[in-house]
Amino acid sequence: NQVPFNIAEPLFGRDVSFYIFSLPILKALSSILLGVLVMTGFLVGAIYILSGNLSVSGFRFSFSNRTRNHLVILAVLFLLVRAASYLIDISELLLSPGGAMFGAGYTDVYVRLLALRVSMIVAVLLALALIIRWRYQRKLIVGLLGAWIISGLLLGGIVPTLVQNWIVEPN
């Protein structure tokens, strides 16, 4: 029975009731889904290894088409849920406790927002690449995976810290 407050926040233009009623539920659901998918992935991988359907030697994996399809489906689901959780993280920027005051600061609006959007787009592209399964384009999938990790580390961690310490705090 969510009732709109008829007060829009300035950054995204959403009604404030979204942040009070919907956002906590969406955050909890995405956390639960991510946890279930990670645990399922580990359990399925362990079962496939123990049953002999998946063998690992160095960095080479060998498995049947059915095993690969199952693992790809789990990976795609994980990436899509993670992309959706990036959307939730974008909404949570308005509730940021960092900085001199509560709410989205300069670093949140100009750096973290970009980082979350880039990470979300790369996660969706990686999921699409896995769905299409460019078998002979493994470099593309590895490149997208590397871009996803680097965008998370660089844009999500290092650059915001540098901007906060070298641009925001001195001012």
Short mmCIF file of C-alpha atoms in Angstrom, two decimals:
data_model
loop_
_atom_site.label_atom_id
_atom_site.label_comp_id
_atom_site.label_asym_id
_atom_site.label_seq_id
_atom_site.Cartn_x
_atom_site.Cartn_y
_atom_site.Cartn_z
CA ASN A 1 0.00 0.00 0.00
CA GLN A 2 2.70 2.45 -0.98
CA VAL A 3 1.36 5.98 -1.01
CA PRO A 4 3.19 8.65 -3.02
CA PHE A 5 4.53 11.58 -1.03
CA ASN A 6 4.26 13.88 -4.07
CA ILE A 7 7.78 15.11 -3.37
CA ALA A 8 10.35 14.41 -6.09
CA GLU A 9 14.03 14.14 -5.27
CA PRO A 10 16.27 16.40 -7.37
CA LEU A 11 18.76 13.94 -8.92
CA PHE A 12 16.55 11.30 -10.57
CA GLY A 13 13.12 12.91 -10.19
CA ARG A 14 11.57 9.94 -8.35
CA ASP A 15 8.98 10.28 -5.64
CA VAL A 16 10.49 10.07 -2.16
CA SER A 17 8.15 7.17 -1.30
CA PHE A 18 10.24 4.94 -3.62
CA TYR A 19 13.25 5.35 -1.32
CA ILE A 20 11.23 4.57 1.81
CA PHE A 21 9.01 1.73 0.61
CA SER A 22 10.35 0.13 -2.58
CA LEU A 23 14.13 0.50 -2.42
CA PRO A 24 14.70 -1.57 0.77
CA ILE A 25 12.62 -4.44 -0.64
CA LEU A 26 14.38 -4.31 -4.01
CA LYS A 27 17.78 -4.29 -2.28
CA ALA A 28 16.85 -7.29 -0.13
CA LEU A 29 15.51 -9.22 -3.13
CA SER A 30 18.62 -8.56 -5.21
CA SER A 31 20.87 -9.62 -2.32
CA ILE A 32 18.90 -12.83 -1.83
CA LEU A 33 18.91 -13.62 -5.56
CA LEU A 34 22.65 -12.97 -5.87
CA GLY A 35 23.34 -15.16 -2.83
CA VAL A 36 21.18 -17.98 -4.15
CA LEU A 37 22.81 -17.81 -7.59
CA VAL A 38 26.35 -17.81 -6.16
CA MET A 39 25.61 -20.74 -3.85
CA THR A 40 23.87 -22.62 -6.67
CA GLY A 41 26.85 -22.00 -8.94
CA PHE A 42 29.30 -23.38 -6.37
CA LEU A 43 27.12 -26.39 -5.57
CA VAL A 44 26.45 -27.21 -9.22
CA GLY A 45 30.14 -26.83 -10.04
CA ALA A 46 31.11 -29.11 -7.17
CA ILE A 47 28.52 -31.69 -8.21
CA TYR A 48 29.75 -31.61 -11.81
CA ILE A 49 33.37 -31.99 -10.69
CA LEU A 50 32.56 -34.87 -8.33
CA SER A 51 30.43 -36.64 -10.93
CA GLY A 52 33.12 -36.28 -13.59
CA ASN A 53 31.05 -34.08 -15.92
CA LEU A 54 33.49 -31.23 -15.41
CA SER A 55 37.23 -31.68 -15.28
CA VAL A 56 39.79 -28.99 -14.63
CA SER A 57 43.44 -29.20 -15.60
CA GLY A 58 45.33 -25.96 -15.16
CA PHE A 59 43.25 -23.27 -16.84
CA ARG A 60 41.52 -25.74 -19.20
CA PHE A 61 37.99 -26.90 -18.51
CA SER A 62 36.43 -29.84 -20.28
CA PHE A 63 32.74 -30.60 -20.05
CA SER A 64 29.76 -31.75 -22.04
CA ASN A 65 27.43 -29.41 -23.92
CA ARG A 66 24.68 -29.94 -21.34
CA THR A 67 27.04 -29.03 -18.50
CA ARG A 68 28.25 -25.95 -20.36
CA ASN A 69 24.67 -24.87 -21.12
CA HIS A 70 23.70 -25.20 -17.47
CA LEU A 71 26.71 -23.22 -16.25
CA VAL A 72 26.15 -20.54 -18.92
CA ILE A 73 22.52 -20.15 -17.83
CA LEU A 74 23.61 -19.70 -14.22
CA ALA A 75 26.29 -17.17 -15.25
CA VAL A 76 23.82 -15.20 -17.40
CA LEU A 77 21.27 -15.12 -14.57
CA PHE A 78 23.98 -13.93 -12.16
CA LEU A 79 25.10 -11.18 -14.55
CA LEU A 80 21.55 -9.96 -15.20
CA VAL A 81 20.68 -9.91 -11.49
CA ARG A 82 23.97 -8.10 -10.83
CA ALA A 83 23.11 -5.55 -13.54
CA ALA A 84 19.73 -5.01 -11.87
CA SER A 85 21.47 -4.58 -8.52
CA TYR A 86 23.64 -1.86 -10.12
CA LEU A 87 20.38 -0.02 -10.86
CA ILE A 88 19.44 -0.35 -7.21
CA ASP A 89 22.91 0.87 -6.20
CA ILE A 90 22.41 3.91 -8.44
CA SER A 91 19.22 4.72 -6.55
CA GLU A 92 21.02 4.25 -3.24
CA LEU A 93 23.50 7.01 -4.11
CA LEU A 94 20.98 9.48 -2.72
CA LEU A 95 21.28 7.76 0.65
CA SER A 96 25.08 7.97 0.71
CA PRO A 97 26.41 8.56 4.24
CA GLY A 98 29.87 9.62 3.04
CA GLY A 99 31.05 13.18 2.85
CA ALA A 100 30.29 16.21 4.98
CA MET A 101 26.53 15.67 4.81
CA PHE A 102 24.09 12.85 4.25
CA GLY A 103 23.10 12.26 0.62
CA ALA A 104 24.70 12.25 -2.78
CA GLY A 105 27.82 14.38 -2.91
CA TYR A 106 29.99 15.54 -5.80
CA THR A 107 31.89 12.25 -6.02
CA ASP A 108 28.68 10.22 -5.91
CA VAL A 109 26.99 12.22 -8.68
CA TYR A 110 29.93 12.65 -11.04
CA VAL A 111 32.06 9.54 -10.48
CA ARG A 112 30.18 6.74 -8.72
CA LEU A 113 27.08 7.20 -10.86
CA LEU A 114 29.18 6.84 -14.02
CA ALA A 115 30.99 3.81 -12.57
CA LEU A 116 27.73 2.05 -11.73
CA ARG A 117 26.28 2.76 -15.16
CA VAL A 118 29.42 1.51 -16.94
CA SER A 119 29.51 -1.64 -14.77
CA MET A 120 25.83 -2.28 -15.46
CA ILE A 121 26.27 -1.92 -19.23
CA VAL A 122 29.34 -4.16 -19.30
CA ALA A 123 27.53 -6.81 -17.20
CA VAL A 124 24.60 -6.82 -19.64
CA LEU A 125 26.98 -7.00 -22.64
CA LEU A 126 28.81 -9.90 -21.01
CA ALA A 127 25.50 -11.69 -20.40
CA LEU A 128 24.54 -11.14 -24.05
CA ALA A 129 27.91 -12.44 -25.21
CA LEU A 130 27.40 -15.58 -23.13
CA ILE A 131 23.87 -16.03 -24.51
CA ILE A 132 25.00 -15.65 -28.11
CA ARG A 133 28.03 -17.80 -27.32
CA TRP A 134 30.55 -16.51 -29.72
CA ARG A 135 32.52 -19.74 -29.57
CA TYR A 136 35.30 -18.42 -31.70
CA GLN A 137 35.23 -15.04 -30.00
CA ARG A 138 36.39 -16.12 -26.57
CA LYS A 139 38.64 -13.08 -26.52
CA LEU A 140 35.53 -10.89 -26.55
CA ILE A 141 34.06 -12.66 -23.52
CA VAL A 142 37.38 -12.55 -21.67
CA GLY A 143 37.79 -8.88 -22.65
CA LEU A 144 34.30 -8.01 -21.38
CA LEU A 145 34.98 -9.91 -18.16
CA GLY A 146 38.23 -7.98 -17.74
CA ALA A 147 36.46 -4.68 -18.52
CA TRP A 148 33.79 -5.51 -15.93
CA ILE A 149 36.40 -6.24 -13.26
CA ILE A 150 38.54 -3.22 -14.14
CA SER A 151 35.55 -0.88 -14.28
CA GLY A 152 34.51 -2.09 -10.84
CA LEU A 153 37.98 -1.65 -9.37
CA LEU A 154 39.07 1.50 -11.18
CA LEU A 155 35.84 3.46 -11.60
CA GLY A 156 34.15 2.03 -8.54
CA GLY A 157 37.02 2.24 -6.06
CA ILE A 158 40.20 4.04 -7.07
CA VAL A 159 38.87 7.02 -9.06
CA PRO A 160 36.17 7.99 -6.50
CA THR A 161 38.76 7.89 -3.73
CA LEU A 162 41.14 10.08 -5.74
CA VAL A 163 38.39 12.56 -6.61
CA GLN A 164 37.20 12.71 -3.01
CA ASN A 165 40.72 13.16 -1.59
CA TRP A 166 42.21 15.47 -4.24
CA ILE A 167 39.27 17.54 -5.52
CA VAL A 168 36.40 17.51 -3.01
CA GLU A 169 38.13 17.61 0.38
CA PRO A 170 40.64 20.38 -0.48
CA ASN A 171 37.70 22.60 -1.51
#
